[in-house]
Amino acid sequence: SSGYFTFDPGFMATGSCESSITFIDGAKGVLLHRGYSIEDLARDADYIEVCYMLLHNKTPTSEEYADFKNTITRHTLVHDQLTNFFRGFRRDAHPMAMLCGTVGALSSFYHDDLDISDPEQRLRSAYRLVAKMPTLVAMCYKYNVGQPFVYPRNDLSYAENFLNMMFSVPAEDYEISPAVARAMDRIFTLHADHEQNASTSTVRLAGSSGANPYACIAAGVASLWGPAHGGANEACLNMLEEIGSVDRIPEFIARAKDKNDPFRLMGFGHRVYKNHDPRATVMRESCHEVLEEMNIDDPLLNVAMELEKIALNDPYFAEKKLFPNVDFYSGIILKAIGIPTNMFTCIFALARTVGWISHWHEMLSQPGQKIGRPRQLYTGETLRKYTPIKK
Ligand code: SDX
């Protein structure tokens, strides 16, 4: 009715859309962000550079990079009243429940970037969200473990700042290992965007109604939470704990093959990749790098490596095109860094925020934007007479 959003039955009839952000060729295992291969980006770019490129459709010059990094750094603080929101949660609240609530609540603090028809305000809210997600995610963890919130610092990189907010305590600083910070930054990059996955489509659909950016990202967080999607890395580590030892792997492989058993190998398979998940290839390198660097000898991680080896050599998985996906290795790295499994999906949401908000910004930049309305195939009753019941 505002004339800005009118109903068009044709639009998003199949839930499809046009986008120039990410290209995936599932059969060939190709993933490009704005034309750049994920392999190149994960190896040679840092996450801040990837954020700039996703939002602006080009890699930054060194001046643009420095300016963007400074802008993000200076938006990392959240309004101090947000700490009151956490006080309302139980201490054992799932971090995704707290993240969902507090991200949506951000819209009550920033009234200067809610005019979604203004590209400048859209970008300002995008920068705020990219900057504040690490702070909110770390606050969820600190609240769970009963430690005081740690404020962001302007002298640290994006990944270092997150690790410091997660693990430093007033009694002693957290010593940031460059290898861990590099692995964390790479995990952010490898989860930054992934075309029209369930949570990104959720953000786009919410945004098509004119909802504010913070509400749209809260919707994306909610959608990502599911174990078939972003909850897979947490589910993967829980599965490894259930397997417990290398000698029990065959039992679970048999269950994964049993059609009458709902069990699925968490961290394996993908809706689109029917060859290999290119992110998993890079993530696997990081995984082994971190395990060596940290000299980790965790029985759970040994189970993971053995499961990977067995599954990759099993003809059933090859026939079903079930390869380890990005969540399989990211879960292992996060556990090696000391992050509890219930935080894994929050970290996925942190990293994916830039992808979500880039799609949101792109959609609202497209002329003639209309509210989304995926169609349905009606399978219900035809018209029938209603007989009121005697009350
Ligand atoms: C993400 O969309 C995205 O881009 C998502 C994501 C992103 O970046 O946003 O990539 C992030 O969500 C990665 C996926 C994380 N999820 C998991 O790891 C959960 C475990 N995996 C599955 O639940 C499953 O593989 C899905 C949900 C990912 C895909 O499911 P599909 O589309 O049903 O898989 P499919 O159709 O290709 O399955 C082919 C066959 C089926 O058997 P049949 O019906 O042919 O007999 O393989 C079976 C499936 O039942 N199968 C599995 C399996 N995944 C599929 N069998 C055992 N273990 C599995 N993990």
CSV table of C-alpha atoms and ligand atoms in Angstrom, one decimal:
chain,number,residue,atom,x,y,z
A,1,SER,CA,0.0,0.0,0.0
A,2,SER,CA,3.0,2.3,0.5
A,3,GLY,CA,3.6,2.0,-3.2
A,4,TYR,CA,7.0,0.7,-2.4
A,5,PHE,CA,5.9,-2.9,-2.0
A,6,THR,CA,3.1,-4.1,-4.2
A,7,PHE,CA,2.0,-7.7,-4.6
A,8,ASP,CA,3.1,-9.4,-7.8
A,9,PRO,CA,1.9,-13.0,-8.1
A,10,GLY,CA,4.6,-13.8,-10.6
A,11,PHE,CA,7.6,-12.6,-8.5
A,12,MET,CA,9.4,-15.3,-6.6
A,13,ALA,CA,6.8,-17.8,-7.9
A,14,THR,CA,9.4,-20.5,-7.6
A,15,GLY,CA,11.2,-18.7,-4.7
A,16,SER,CA,13.9,-17.8,-7.2
A,17,CYS,CA,15.8,-14.5,-7.5
A,18,GLU,CA,18.6,-12.8,-9.4
A,19,SER,CA,21.9,-12.3,-7.7
A,20,SER,CA,25.5,-11.5,-8.7
A,21,ILE,CA,27.1,-12.3,-5.3
A,22,THR,CA,27.8,-16.0,-5.3
A,23,PHE,CA,28.0,-18.7,-8.0
A,24,ILE,CA,28.0,-22.4,-7.2
A,25,ASP,CA,28.5,-25.3,-9.6
A,26,GLY,CA,27.6,-28.3,-7.4
A,27,ALA,CA,28.6,-30.9,-9.9
A,28,LYS,CA,32.1,-29.4,-10.4
A,29,GLY,CA,32.6,-28.2,-6.8
A,30,VAL,CA,33.0,-24.6,-7.8
A,31,LEU,CA,32.3,-21.7,-5.4
A,32,LEU,CA,32.9,-18.1,-6.5
A,33,HIS,CA,32.2,-14.9,-4.6
A,34,ARG,CA,31.8,-11.9,-6.9
A,35,GLY,CA,33.8,-14.0,-9.4
A,36,TYR,CA,36.7,-14.8,-7.1
A,37,SER,CA,37.3,-18.5,-6.2
A,38,ILE,CA,36.8,-19.5,-2.6
A,39,GLU,CA,40.2,-21.2,-2.7
A,40,ASP,CA,42.0,-18.0,-3.6
A,41,LEU,CA,40.0,-15.9,-1.1
A,42,ALA,CA,40.4,-18.4,1.8
A,43,ARG,CA,44.2,-18.6,1.2
A,44,ASP,CA,45.1,-15.0,0.3
A,45,ALA,CA,42.4,-12.6,1.5
A,46,ASP,CA,41.3,-11.9,5.1
A,47,TYR,CA,37.6,-11.8,6.2
A,48,ILE,CA,37.4,-8.0,6.3
A,49,GLU,CA,38.5,-7.9,2.7
A,50,VAL,CA,35.9,-10.6,1.8
A,51,CYS,CA,33.2,-8.6,3.6
A,52,TYR,CA,34.1,-5.4,1.6
A,53,MET,CA,34.1,-7.4,-1.6
A,54,LEU,CA,30.7,-9.1,-0.9
A,55,LEU,CA,29.1,-5.7,0.0
A,56,HIS,CA,30.7,-3.6,-2.8
A,57,ASN,CA,31.2,-6.1,-5.6
A,58,LYS,CA,35.0,-5.4,-5.8
A,59,THR,CA,38.1,-6.0,-3.8
A,60,PRO,CA,39.1,-2.8,-1.9
A,61,THR,CA,42.2,-0.7,-2.7
A,62,SER,CA,44.6,-0.5,0.3
A,63,GLU,CA,43.1,2.8,1.3
A,64,GLU,CA,39.5,1.5,1.0
A,65,TYR,CA,40.6,-1.6,3.0
A,66,ALA,CA,42.1,0.5,5.8
A,67,ASP,CA,39.1,2.8,5.9
A,68,PHE,CA,36.6,-0.1,5.9
A,69,LYS,CA,38.5,-2.0,8.6
A,70,ASN,CA,38.6,1.2,10.8
A,71,THR,CA,34.9,1.7,10.3
A,72,ILE,CA,34.1,-1.9,11.3
A,73,THR,CA,36.5,-1.7,14.3
A,74,ARG,CA,34.7,1.4,15.5
A,75,HIS,CA,31.3,-0.2,15.4
A,76,THR,CA,32.1,-3.3,17.4
A,77,LEU,CA,30.8,-1.9,20.7
A,78,VAL,CA,27.1,-2.6,21.5
A,79,HIS,CA,24.8,-0.3,23.6
A,80,ASP,CA,25.5,-1.1,27.2
A,81,GLN,CA,21.8,-1.6,27.9
A,82,LEU,CA,22.0,-4.7,25.7
A,83,THR,CA,23.7,-6.4,28.6
A,84,ASN,CA,20.3,-6.2,30.4
A,85,PHE,CA,18.8,-8.4,27.7
A,86,PHE,CA,21.2,-11.2,28.7
A,87,ARG,CA,20.2,-10.9,32.4
A,88,GLY,CA,16.7,-12.1,31.4
A,89,PHE,CA,18.0,-15.4,30.0
A,90,ARG,CA,18.7,-18.6,32.0
A,91,ARG,CA,22.4,-19.1,32.4
A,92,ASP,CA,22.0,-22.4,30.4
A,93,ALA,CA,20.1,-20.8,27.6
A,94,HIS,CA,21.3,-22.0,24.2
A,95,PRO,CA,23.6,-19.3,22.7
A,96,MET,CA,21.5,-19.3,19.5
A,97,ALA,CA,18.4,-18.4,21.5
A,98,MET,CA,20.3,-15.5,23.0
A,99,LEU,CA,21.8,-14.4,19.7
A,100,CYS,CA,18.4,-14.6,17.9
A,101,GLY,CA,16.9,-12.3,20.6
A,102,THR,CA,19.7,-9.8,20.9
A,103,VAL,CA,20.2,-9.4,17.2
A,104,GLY,CA,16.6,-8.5,16.7
A,105,ALA,CA,16.8,-6.2,19.7
A,106,LEU,CA,19.6,-4.1,17.9
A,107,SER,CA,16.8,-2.5,15.9
A,108,SER,CA,15.6,-0.8,19.1
A,109,PHE,CA,18.9,1.0,19.5
A,110,TYR,CA,19.7,2.3,16.0
A,111,HIS,CA,16.9,4.5,14.5
A,112,ASP,CA,19.3,6.3,12.1
A,113,ASP,CA,19.6,3.4,9.7
A,114,LEU,CA,16.1,2.0,9.4
A,115,ASP,CA,15.1,3.7,6.2
A,116,ILE,CA,15.7,0.7,3.9
A,117,SER,CA,15.0,2.8,0.8
A,118,ASP,CA,18.2,4.8,1.5
A,119,PRO,CA,21.4,2.9,0.2
A,120,GLU,CA,23.6,4.8,2.7
A,121,GLN,CA,21.5,3.8,5.6
A,122,ARG,CA,21.4,0.2,4.3
A,123,LEU,CA,25.2,0.1,4.2
A,124,ARG,CA,25.5,1.7,7.6
A,125,SER,CA,23.3,-1.0,9.1
A,126,ALA,CA,25.3,-3.6,7.2
A,127,TYR,CA,28.5,-2.3,8.7
A,128,ARG,CA,27.0,-2.2,12.2
A,129,LEU,CA,25.8,-5.8,11.9
A,130,VAL,CA,29.2,-7.1,10.6
A,131,ALA,CA,31.0,-5.3,13.4
A,132,LYS,CA,28.7,-6.2,16.3
A,133,MET,CA,28.0,-9.9,15.7
A,134,PRO,CA,31.4,-11.0,17.2
A,135,THR,CA,30.6,-8.9,20.3
A,136,LEU,CA,27.2,-10.4,20.7
A,137,VAL,CA,28.4,-14.0,20.0
A,138,ALA,CA,31.2,-13.6,22.6
A,139,MET,CA,28.6,-12.2,25.1
A,140,CYS,CA,26.4,-15.3,24.6
A,141,TYR,CA,29.4,-17.5,25.5
A,142,LYS,CA,30.5,-15.3,28.5
A,143,TYR,CA,26.9,-15.3,29.8
A,144,ASN,CA,26.8,-19.1,29.6
A,145,VAL,CA,30.0,-19.6,31.5
A,146,GLY,CA,29.3,-16.9,34.1
A,147,GLN,CA,32.3,-14.7,33.2
A,148,PRO,CA,32.2,-10.9,32.7
A,149,PHE,CA,31.6,-9.6,29.2
A,150,VAL,CA,34.9,-8.5,27.6
A,151,TYR,CA,34.8,-5.3,25.6
A,152,PRO,CA,36.1,-5.2,22.0
A,153,ARG,CA,39.5,-3.6,21.5
A,154,ASN,CA,40.5,-1.4,18.6
A,155,ASP,CA,44.1,-2.7,18.4
A,156,LEU,CA,43.2,-6.2,17.4
A,157,SER,CA,42.1,-7.7,14.0
A,158,TYR,CA,38.6,-8.9,13.5
A,159,ALA,CA,39.4,-12.6,14.4
A,160,GLU,CA,41.8,-11.6,17.2
A,161,ASN,CA,39.2,-9.4,18.7
A,162,PHE,CA,36.6,-12.1,18.7
A,163,LEU,CA,39.0,-14.7,20.3
A,164,ASN,CA,39.9,-12.1,22.9
A,165,MET,CA,36.3,-11.3,23.8
A,166,MET,CA,35.7,-15.0,24.0
A,167,PHE,CA,38.6,-16.2,26.1
A,168,SER,CA,40.3,-13.3,28.0
A,169,VAL,CA,39.3,-12.8,31.6
A,170,PRO,CA,40.0,-9.8,34.0
A,171,ALA,CA,42.6,-11.9,35.8
A,172,GLU,CA,44.7,-12.6,32.7
A,173,ASP,CA,44.9,-11.7,29.0
A,174,TYR,CA,44.3,-14.4,26.4
A,175,GLU,CA,47.4,-15.2,24.5
A,176,ILE,CA,46.3,-15.1,20.8
A,177,SER,CA,48.1,-17.7,18.7
A,178,PRO,CA,48.6,-16.4,15.1
A,179,ALA,CA,47.8,-19.8,13.7
A,180,VAL,CA,44.5,-19.9,15.7
A,181,ALA,CA,43.6,-16.4,14.6
A,182,ARG,CA,44.4,-17.3,11.0
A,183,ALA,CA,42.2,-20.4,11.2
A,184,MET,CA,39.4,-18.4,12.8
A,185,ASP,CA,39.6,-15.8,10.1
A,186,ARG,CA,39.5,-18.5,7.5
A,187,ILE,CA,36.5,-20.2,9.1
A,188,PHE,CA,34.7,-16.8,8.9
A,189,THR,CA,35.7,-16.5,5.2
A,190,LEU,CA,34.6,-20.0,4.3
A,191,HIS,CA,31.2,-19.4,5.9
A,192,ALA,CA,30.7,-15.9,4.6
A,193,ASP,CA,28.1,-16.6,1.9
A,194,HIS,CA,26.7,-19.5,0.0
A,195,GLU,CA,24.1,-18.4,-2.5
A,196,GLN,CA,20.4,-19.1,-1.8
A,197,ASN,CA,20.7,-21.5,1.1
A,198,ALA,CA,17.8,-21.8,3.6
A,199,SER,CA,18.9,-18.9,5.9
A,200,THR,CA,19.8,-16.5,3.1
A,201,SER,CA,16.5,-17.1,1.4
A,202,THR,CA,14.9,-16.5,4.8
A,203,VAL,CA,16.7,-13.1,5.1
A,204,ARG,CA,15.7,-12.1,1.6
A,205,LEU,CA,12.0,-13.1,2.1
A,206,ALA,CA,11.9,-11.1,5.4
A,207,GLY,CA,13.6,-8.2,3.7
A,208,SER,CA,11.2,-8.2,0.8
A,209,SER,CA,8.4,-7.2,3.2
A,210,GLY,CA,10.3,-4.1,4.2
A,211,ALA,CA,11.4,-5.5,7.6
A,212,ASN,CA,14.4,-3.7,9.1
A,213,PRO,CA,17.9,-5.2,8.6
A,214,TYR,CA,18.2,-6.3,12.3
A,215,ALA,CA,14.9,-8.2,12.2
A,216,CYS,CA,15.9,-9.8,8.9
A,217,ILE,CA,19.3,-11.0,10.3
A,218,ALA,CA,17.5,-12.4,13.4
A,219,ALA,CA,15.3,-14.4,11.0
A,220,GLY,CA,18.4,-15.7,9.3
A,221,VAL,CA,19.9,-16.7,12.6
A,222,ALA,CA,16.7,-18.6,13.4
A,223,SER,CA,16.7,-20.5,10.1
A,224,LEU,CA,20.4,-21.3,10.4
A,225,TRP,CA,19.8,-23.0,13.8
A,226,GLY,CA,18.4,-26.2,12.3
A,227,PRO,CA,20.7,-29.3,12.4
A,228,ALA,CA,20.2,-29.9,8.7
A,229,HIS,CA,21.7,-26.4,8.1
A,230,GLY,CA,23.9,-24.4,10.3
A,231,GLY,CA,23.4,-26.6,13.3
A,232,ALA,CA,25.3,-29.4,11.5
A,233,ASN,CA,28.7,-28.5,13.0
A,234,GLU,CA,27.4,-28.8,16.5
A,235,ALA,CA,25.5,-32.0,15.5
A,236,CYS,CA,28.7,-33.3,14.0
A,237,LEU,CA,30.7,-33.0,17.2
A,238,ASN,CA,27.8,-34.5,19.2
A,239,MET,CA,27.8,-37.4,16.7
A,240,LEU,CA,31.6,-37.9,17.2
A,241,GLU,CA,31.0,-37.9,20.9
A,242,GLU,CA,28.3,-40.5,20.5
A,243,ILE,CA,30.6,-42.7,18.3
A,244,GLY,CA,33.2,-42.2,21.1
A,245,SER,CA,36.0,-44.4,19.7
A,246,VAL,CA,37.4,-45.5,16.4
A,247,ASP,CA,36.2,-49.1,16.8
A,248,ARG,CA,32.6,-48.0,16.9
A,249,ILE,CA,32.8,-46.2,13.5
A,250,PRO,CA,31.6,-49.2,11.4
A,251,GLU,CA,28.4,-49.4,13.5
A,252,PHE,CA,27.5,-45.8,12.6
A,253,ILE,CA,28.5,-46.2,9.0
A,254,ALA,CA,26.0,-49.1,8.8
A,255,ARG,CA,23.3,-47.0,10.4
A,256,ALA,CA,23.9,-44.2,7.9
A,257,LYS,CA,23.3,-46.7,5.1
A,258,ASP,CA,20.2,-48.2,6.7
A,259,LYS,CA,17.1,-46.6,5.1
A,260,ASN,CA,15.0,-47.6,8.1
A,261,ASP,CA,17.4,-45.7,10.4
A,262,PRO,CA,16.9,-41.9,10.5
A,263,PHE,CA,20.5,-41.5,11.5
A,264,ARG,CA,22.6,-39.4,9.1
A,265,LEU,CA,26.3,-38.7,9.2
A,266,MET,CA,26.4,-35.1,10.4
A,267,GLY,CA,28.9,-33.0,8.4
A,268,PHE,CA,28.5,-35.2,5.4
A,269,GLY,CA,26.4,-34.5,2.2
A,270,HIS,CA,25.1,-31.3,0.7
A,271,ARG,CA,21.9,-30.1,-1.1
A,272,VAL,CA,24.0,-28.7,-4.0
A,273,TYR,CA,27.6,-30.2,-4.0
A,274,LYS,CA,27.5,-33.6,-5.6
A,275,ASN,CA,31.2,-33.6,-6.2
A,276,HIS,CA,33.1,-32.1,-3.2
A,277,ASP,CA,32.5,-29.0,-1.1
A,278,PRO,CA,35.4,-26.7,-2.1
A,279,ARG,CA,35.2,-25.1,1.3
A,280,ALA,CA,35.8,-28.4,3.0
A,281,THR,CA,39.0,-28.9,1.0
A,282,VAL,CA,40.4,-25.6,2.3
A,283,MET,CA,39.0,-26.2,5.8
A,284,ARG,CA,40.6,-29.6,5.9
A,285,GLU,CA,44.0,-28.0,5.3
A,286,SER,CA,43.3,-25.5,8.1
A,287,CYS,CA,42.1,-28.3,10.3
A,288,HIS,CA,45.3,-30.3,10.0
A,289,GLU,CA,47.4,-27.1,10.4
A,290,VAL,CA,45.7,-26.1,13.7
A,291,LEU,CA,45.9,-29.7,15.1
A,292,GLU,CA,49.6,-29.8,14.3
A,293,GLU,CA,50.3,-26.2,15.5
A,294,MET,CA,48.4,-26.8,18.8
A,295,ASN,CA,49.9,-30.3,19.1
A,296,ILE,CA,46.4,-31.6,19.8
A,297,ASP,CA,45.9,-35.2,20.5
A,298,ASP,CA,42.2,-35.4,21.2
A,299,PRO,CA,40.6,-38.9,20.8
A,300,LEU,CA,37.5,-37.2,19.4
A,301,LEU,CA,39.6,-35.7,16.6
A,302,ASN,CA,41.2,-39.0,15.9
A,303,VAL,CA,37.7,-40.5,15.5
A,304,ALA,CA,36.9,-37.7,13.1
A,305,MET,CA,40.0,-38.3,11.0
A,306,GLU,CA,39.3,-42.0,10.9
A,307,LEU,CA,35.6,-41.5,10.0
A,308,GLU,CA,36.7,-39.2,7.1
A,309,LYS,CA,39.1,-41.8,5.8
A,310,ILE,CA,36.6,-44.7,6.0
A,311,ALA,CA,33.8,-42.6,4.5
A,312,LEU,CA,35.9,-41.3,1.6
A,313,ASN,CA,36.9,-44.9,0.7
A,314,ASP,CA,33.4,-46.4,1.0
A,315,PRO,CA,31.6,-47.0,-2.4
A,316,TYR,CA,28.2,-46.3,-0.9
A,317,PHE,CA,29.2,-42.7,0.0
A,318,ALA,CA,30.8,-42.2,-3.4
A,319,GLU,CA,27.6,-43.4,-5.1
A,320,LYS,CA,25.4,-41.2,-2.9
A,321,LYS,CA,27.9,-38.4,-3.4
A,322,LEU,CA,28.3,-37.9,0.3
A,323,PHE,CA,31.5,-36.1,1.1
A,324,PRO,CA,32.6,-34.2,4.2
A,325,ASN,CA,31.1,-30.7,4.0
A,326,VAL,CA,32.3,-27.5,5.4
A,327,ASP,CA,30.7,-28.2,8.8
A,328,PHE,CA,32.6,-31.4,9.3
A,329,TYR,CA,36.1,-29.7,9.5
A,330,SER,CA,35.0,-26.4,11.0
A,331,GLY,CA,33.5,-28.3,14.0
A,332,ILE,CA,36.9,-30.0,14.6
A,333,ILE,CA,38.9,-26.8,14.4
A,334,LEU,CA,36.5,-25.0,16.7
A,335,LYS,CA,36.7,-27.8,19.2
A,336,ALA,CA,40.5,-27.7,18.9
A,337,ILE,CA,40.5,-23.9,19.6
A,338,GLY,CA,38.5,-24.6,22.8
A,339,ILE,CA,35.1,-23.4,21.7
A,340,PRO,CA,32.2,-25.4,23.1
A,341,THR,CA,30.0,-27.2,20.6
A,342,ASN,CA,26.9,-25.2,21.6
A,343,MET,CA,28.7,-22.1,20.2
A,344,PHE,CA,29.4,-23.5,16.8
A,345,THR,CA,26.3,-22.4,15.1
A,346,CYS,CA,26.6,-18.9,16.6
A,347,ILE,CA,30.0,-18.7,14.9
A,348,PHE,CA,28.5,-19.8,11.6
A,349,ALA,CA,25.9,-17.0,12.0
A,350,LEU,CA,28.6,-14.5,12.8
A,351,ALA,CA,30.5,-15.4,9.6
A,352,ARG,CA,27.3,-15.6,7.5
A,353,THR,CA,26.0,-12.2,8.5
A,354,VAL,CA,27.9,-10.4,5.8
A,355,GLY,CA,26.5,-12.8,3.2
A,356,TRP,CA,22.9,-12.4,4.5
A,357,ILE,CA,23.2,-8.6,4.6
A,358,SER,CA,24.8,-8.4,1.2
A,359,HIS,CA,21.9,-10.3,-0.4
A,360,TRP,CA,19.5,-8.1,1.5
A,361,HIS,CA,21.2,-4.9,0.3
A,362,GLU,CA,21.4,-6.3,-3.3
A,363,MET,CA,17.8,-7.2,-3.3
A,364,LEU,CA,16.6,-3.8,-2.1
A,365,SER,CA,18.9,-2.1,-4.7
A,366,GLN,CA,17.1,-3.9,-7.5
A,367,PRO,CA,14.5,-1.7,-9.2
A,368,GLY,CA,10.9,-2.6,-8.8
A,369,GLN,CA,11.5,-4.7,-5.6
A,370,LYS,CA,8.3,-6.5,-4.7
A,371,ILE,CA,7.3,-8.5,-1.6
A,372,GLY,CA,8.2,-12.2,-2.0
A,373,ARG,CA,5.4,-14.7,-2.2
A,374,PRO,CA,6.5,-18.3,-2.9
A,375,ARG,CA,3.6,-20.3,-4.5
A,376,GLN,CA,2.0,-23.5,-3.2
A,377,LEU,CA,0.4,-26.6,-4.8
A,378,TYR,CA,-3.0,-26.8,-3.0
A,379,THR,CA,-3.7,-30.4,-1.9
A,380,GLY,CA,-6.6,-29.7,0.5
A,381,GLU,CA,-10.4,-30.2,0.4
A,382,THR,CA,-12.6,-28.6,-2.2
A,383,LEU,CA,-15.4,-26.3,-1.0
A,384,ARG,CA,-17.7,-28.1,1.5
A,385,LYS,CA,-20.7,-27.0,3.6
A,386,TYR,CA,-19.9,-25.9,7.2
A,387,THR,CA,-22.3,-27.3,9.9
A,388,PRO,CA,-22.0,-25.4,13.2
A,389,ILE,CA,-21.5,-27.7,16.2
A,390,LYS,CA,-24.0,-27.6,19.1
A,391,LYS,CA,-22.2,-25.7,21.9
B,1,SDX,C1,25.0,-26.5,5.2
B,1,SDX,O1,22.5,-24.9,1.3
B,1,SDX,C2,23.6,-24.6,1.7
B,1,SDX,O2,24.4,-24.0,1.0
B,1,SDX,C3,23.9,-24.9,3.1
B,1,SDX,C4,25.3,-24.7,3.6
B,1,SDX,C5,25.6,-23.2,3.6
B,1,SDX,O3,26.8,-22.8,3.5
B,1,SDX,O4,24.7,-22.4,3.8
B,1,SDX,O5,26.2,-25.3,2.7
B,1,SDX,C6,25.6,-25.1,5.0
B,1,SDX,O6,23.9,-26.6,5.6
B,1,SDX,C7,25.9,-27.7,4.9
B,1,SDX,C8,25.1,-29.0,5.1
B,1,SDX,C9,25.2,-29.3,6.6
B,1,SDX,N1,24.2,-30.4,7.0
B,1,SDX,C10,24.7,-31.6,7.4
B,1,SDX,O7,25.9,-31.9,7.4
B,1,SDX,C11,23.6,-32.5,8.0
B,1,SDX,C12,23.8,-33.9,7.4
B,1,SDX,N2,23.6,-33.8,6.0
B,1,SDX,C13,22.3,-34.0,5.5
B,1,SDX,O8,21.2,-34.0,6.4
B,1,SDX,C14,22.1,-33.9,4.1
B,1,SDX,O9,23.2,-34.3,3.4
B,1,SDX,C15,21.7,-32.5,3.6
B,1,SDX,C16,20.5,-32.0,4.3
B,1,SDX,C17,22.8,-31.6,3.7
B,1,SDX,C18,21.3,-32.7,2.1
B,1,SDX,O10,20.2,-33.6,2.2
B,1,SDX,P1,19.6,-34.1,0.8
B,1,SDX,O11,19.3,-33.0,-0.1
B,1,SDX,O12,18.4,-35.0,1.2
B,1,SDX,O13,20.7,-35.0,0.3
B,1,SDX,P2,20.6,-35.7,-1.0
B,1,SDX,O14,19.3,-35.6,-1.6
B,1,SDX,O15,21.8,-35.4,-1.9
B,1,SDX,O16,20.8,-37.2,-0.5
B,1,SDX,C19,21.1,-38.2,-1.4
B,1,SDX,C20,21.0,-39.5,-0.6
B,1,SDX,C21,19.7,-39.7,0.1
B,1,SDX,O17,19.4,-41.1,0.2
B,1,SDX,P3,18.4,-41.7,-0.9
B,1,SDX,O18,17.1,-41.0,-0.7
B,1,SDX,O19,19.0,-41.4,-2.3
B,1,SDX,O20,18.4,-43.2,-0.6
B,1,SDX,O21,22.0,-39.5,0.5
B,1,SDX,C22,21.3,-39.7,1.7
B,1,SDX,C23,19.9,-39.2,1.5
B,1,SDX,O22,19.0,-39.9,2.4
B,1,SDX,N3,22.0,-38.8,2.6
B,1,SDX,C24,22.7,-39.2,3.7
B,1,SDX,C25,23.3,-38.0,4.2
B,1,SDX,N4,22.9,-36.9,3.5
B,1,SDX,C26,22.2,-37.4,2.5
B,1,SDX,N5,22.8,-40.4,4.3
B,1,SDX,C27,23.6,-40.4,5.4
B,1,SDX,N6,24.2,-39.3,6.0
B,1,SDX,C28,24.1,-38.1,5.4
B,1,SDX,N7,24.6,-37.0,6.0
